[in-house]
Amino acid sequence: MSKAILVVDDDKEIAELIEVYLHNRINDRCR
């Protein structure tokens, strides 16, 4: 996860997309 943050450190838009993706992924696991 730390690597992904470093890669998209300069691109906040992509960082937000990854955040939403990970968030949705965690919610799916809980269900």
PDB file of N, CA and C in Angstrom:
ATOM      1  N   MET A   1       0.852  -1.206   0.000  1.00  0.00           N
ATOM      2  CA  MET A   1       0.000   0.000   0.000  1.00  0.00           C
ATOM      3  C   MET A   1       0.881   1.247   0.000  1.00  0.00           C
ATOM      4  N   SER A   2       1.974   1.196   0.714  1.00  0.00           N
ATOM      5  CA  SER A   2       2.873   2.358   0.761  1.00  0.00           C
ATOM      6  C   SER A   2       3.448   2.636  -0.621  1.00  0.00           C
ATOM      7  N   LYS A   3       3.715   1.568  -1.387  1.00  0.00           N
ATOM      8  CA  LYS A   3       4.265   1.747  -2.740  1.00  0.00           C
ATOM      9  C   LYS A   3       3.270   2.485  -3.623  1.00  0.00           C
ATOM     10  N   ALA A   4       1.998   2.099  -3.551  1.00  0.00           N
ATOM     11  CA  ALA A   4       0.973   2.740  -4.376  1.00  0.00           C
ATOM     12  C   ALA A   4       0.902   4.228  -4.071  1.00  0.00           C
ATOM     13  N   ILE A   5       1.008   4.574  -2.787  1.00  0.00           N
ATOM     14  CA  ILE A   5       0.940   5.984  -2.397  1.00  0.00           C
ATOM     15  C   ILE A   5       2.119   6.744  -2.999  1.00  0.00           C
ATOM     16  N   LEU A   6       3.294   6.144  -2.992  1.00  0.00           N
ATOM     17  CA  LEU A   6       4.476   6.812  -3.549  1.00  0.00           C
ATOM     18  C   LEU A   6       4.307   7.012  -5.049  1.00  0.00           C
ATOM     19  N   VAL A   7       3.744   6.036  -5.731  1.00  0.00           N
ATOM     20  CA  VAL A   7       3.579   6.112  -7.185  1.00  0.00           C
ATOM     21  C   VAL A   7       2.619   7.228  -7.570  1.00  0.00           C
ATOM     22  N   VAL A   8       1.531   7.377  -6.833  1.00  0.00           N
ATOM     23  CA  VAL A   8       0.519   8.375  -7.188  1.00  0.00           C
ATOM     24  C   VAL A   8       0.652   9.628  -6.326  1.00  0.00           C
ATOM     25  N   ASP A   9       1.816   9.793  -5.717  1.00  0.00           N
ATOM     26  CA  ASP A   9       2.030  10.944  -4.833  1.00  0.00           C
ATOM     27  C   ASP A   9       1.817  12.250  -5.587  1.00  0.00           C
ATOM     28  N   ASP A  10       2.185  12.275  -6.873  1.00  0.00           N
ATOM     29  CA  ASP A  10       2.070  13.502  -7.668  1.00  0.00           C
ATOM     30  C   ASP A  10       0.706  13.615  -8.346  1.00  0.00           C
ATOM     31  N   ASP A  11      -0.045  12.536  -8.354  1.00  0.00           N
ATOM     32  CA  ASP A  11      -1.348  12.559  -9.035  1.00  0.00           C
ATOM     33  C   ASP A  11      -2.459  12.322  -8.023  1.00  0.00           C
ATOM     34  N   LYS A  12      -2.993  13.395  -7.476  1.00  0.00           N
ATOM     35  CA  LYS A  12      -4.029  13.275  -6.430  1.00  0.00           C
ATOM     36  C   LYS A  12      -5.299  12.628  -6.969  1.00  0.00           C
ATOM     37  N   GLU A  13      -5.614  12.881  -8.238  1.00  0.00           N
ATOM     38  CA  GLU A  13      -6.835  12.298  -8.808  1.00  0.00           C
ATOM     39  C   GLU A  13      -6.762  10.777  -8.780  1.00  0.00           C
ATOM     40  N   ILE A  14      -5.642  10.228  -9.205  1.00  0.00           N
ATOM     41  CA  ILE A  14      -5.479   8.770  -9.199  1.00  0.00           C
ATOM     42  C   ILE A  14      -5.485   8.257  -7.765  1.00  0.00           C
ATOM     43  N   ALA A  15      -4.871   9.010  -6.868  1.00  0.00           N
ATOM     44  CA  ALA A  15      -4.833   8.611  -5.459  1.00  0.00           C
ATOM     45  C   ALA A  15      -6.254   8.482  -4.912  1.00  0.00           C
ATOM     46  N   GLU A  16      -7.113   9.425  -5.293  1.00  0.00           N
ATOM     47  CA  GLU A  16      -8.506   9.379  -4.815  1.00  0.00           C
ATOM     48  C   GLU A  16      -9.212   8.153  -5.380  1.00  0.00           C
ATOM     49  N   LEU A  17      -8.960   7.852  -6.654  1.00  0.00           N
ATOM     50  CA  LEU A  17      -9.598   6.685  -7.272  1.00  0.00           C
ATOM     51  C   LEU A  17      -9.176   5.411  -6.546  1.00  0.00           C
ATOM     52  N   ILE A  18      -7.896   5.325  -6.200  1.00  0.00           N
ATOM     53  CA  ILE A  18      -7.396   4.143  -5.485  1.00  0.00           C
ATOM     54  C   ILE A  18      -8.033   4.066  -4.102  1.00  0.00           C
ATOM     55  N   GLU A  19      -8.175   5.218  -3.452  1.00  0.00           N
ATOM     56  CA  GLU A  19      -8.793   5.234  -2.117  1.00  0.00           C
ATOM     57  C   GLU A  19     -10.215   4.697  -2.190  1.00  0.00           C
ATOM     58  N   VAL A  20     -10.978   5.174  -3.162  1.00  0.00           N
ATOM     59  CA  VAL A  20     -12.367   4.717  -3.324  1.00  0.00           C
ATOM     60  C   VAL A  20     -12.388   3.227  -3.649  1.00  0.00           C
ATOM     61  N   TYR A  21     -11.470   2.798  -4.522  1.00  0.00           N
ATOM     62  CA  TYR A  21     -11.410   1.384  -4.907  1.00  0.00           C
ATOM     63  C   TYR A  21     -11.139   0.499  -3.693  1.00  0.00           C
ATOM     64  N   LEU A  22     -10.142   0.871  -2.899  1.00  0.00           N
ATOM     65  CA  LEU A  22      -9.813   0.091  -1.701  1.00  0.00           C
ATOM     66  C   LEU A  22     -10.968   0.126  -0.709  1.00  0.00           C
ATOM     67  N   HIS A  23     -11.609   1.280  -0.567  1.00  0.00           N
ATOM     68  CA  HIS A  23     -12.728   1.417   0.373  1.00  0.00           C
ATOM     69  C   HIS A  23     -13.870   0.486  -0.030  1.00  0.00           C
ATOM     70  N   ASN A  24     -14.218   0.487  -1.317  1.00  0.00           N
ATOM     71  CA  ASN A  24     -15.294  -0.378  -1.801  1.00  0.00           C
ATOM     72  C   ASN A  24     -14.917  -1.845  -1.631  1.00  0.00           C
ATOM     73  N   ARG A  25     -13.648  -2.153  -1.844  1.00  0.00           N
ATOM     74  CA  ARG A  25     -13.180  -3.531  -1.720  1.00  0.00           C
ATOM     75  C   ARG A  25     -13.343  -4.020  -0.282  1.00  0.00           C
ATOM     76  N   ILE A  26     -13.017  -3.168   0.682  1.00  0.00           N
ATOM     77  CA  ILE A  26     -13.142  -3.533   2.099  1.00  0.00           C
ATOM     78  C   ILE A  26     -14.617  -3.729   2.459  1.00  0.00           C
ATOM     79  N   ASN A  27     -15.477  -2.866   1.942  1.00  0.00           N
ATOM     80  CA  ASN A  27     -16.908  -2.979   2.237  1.00  0.00           C
ATOM     81  C   ASN A  27     -17.455  -4.299   1.695  1.00  0.00           C
ATOM     82  N   ASP A  28     -16.989  -4.704   0.501  1.00  0.00           N
ATOM     83  CA  ASP A  28     -17.451  -5.963  -0.084  1.00  0.00           C
ATOM     84  C   ASP A  28     -17.046  -7.137   0.806  1.00  0.00           C
ATOM     85  N   ARG A  29     -15.873  -7.070   1.413  1.00  0.00           N
ATOM     86  CA  ARG A  29     -15.404  -8.157   2.277  1.00  0.00           C
ATOM     87  C   ARG A  29     -16.273  -8.252   3.521  1.00  0.00           C
ATOM     88  N   CYS A  30     -16.657  -7.100   4.063  1.00  0.00           N
ATOM     89  CA  CYS A  30     -17.479  -7.085   5.280  1.00  0.00           C
ATOM     90  C   CYS A  30     -18.834  -7.730   5.000  1.00  0.00           C
ATOM     91  N   ARG A  31     -19.353  -7.496   3.796  1.00  0.00           N
ATOM     92  CA  ARG A  31     -20.662  -8.054   3.451  1.00  0.00           C
ATOM     93  C   ARG A  31     -20.521  -9.554   3.243  1.00  0.00           C
TER      94      ARG A  31
END
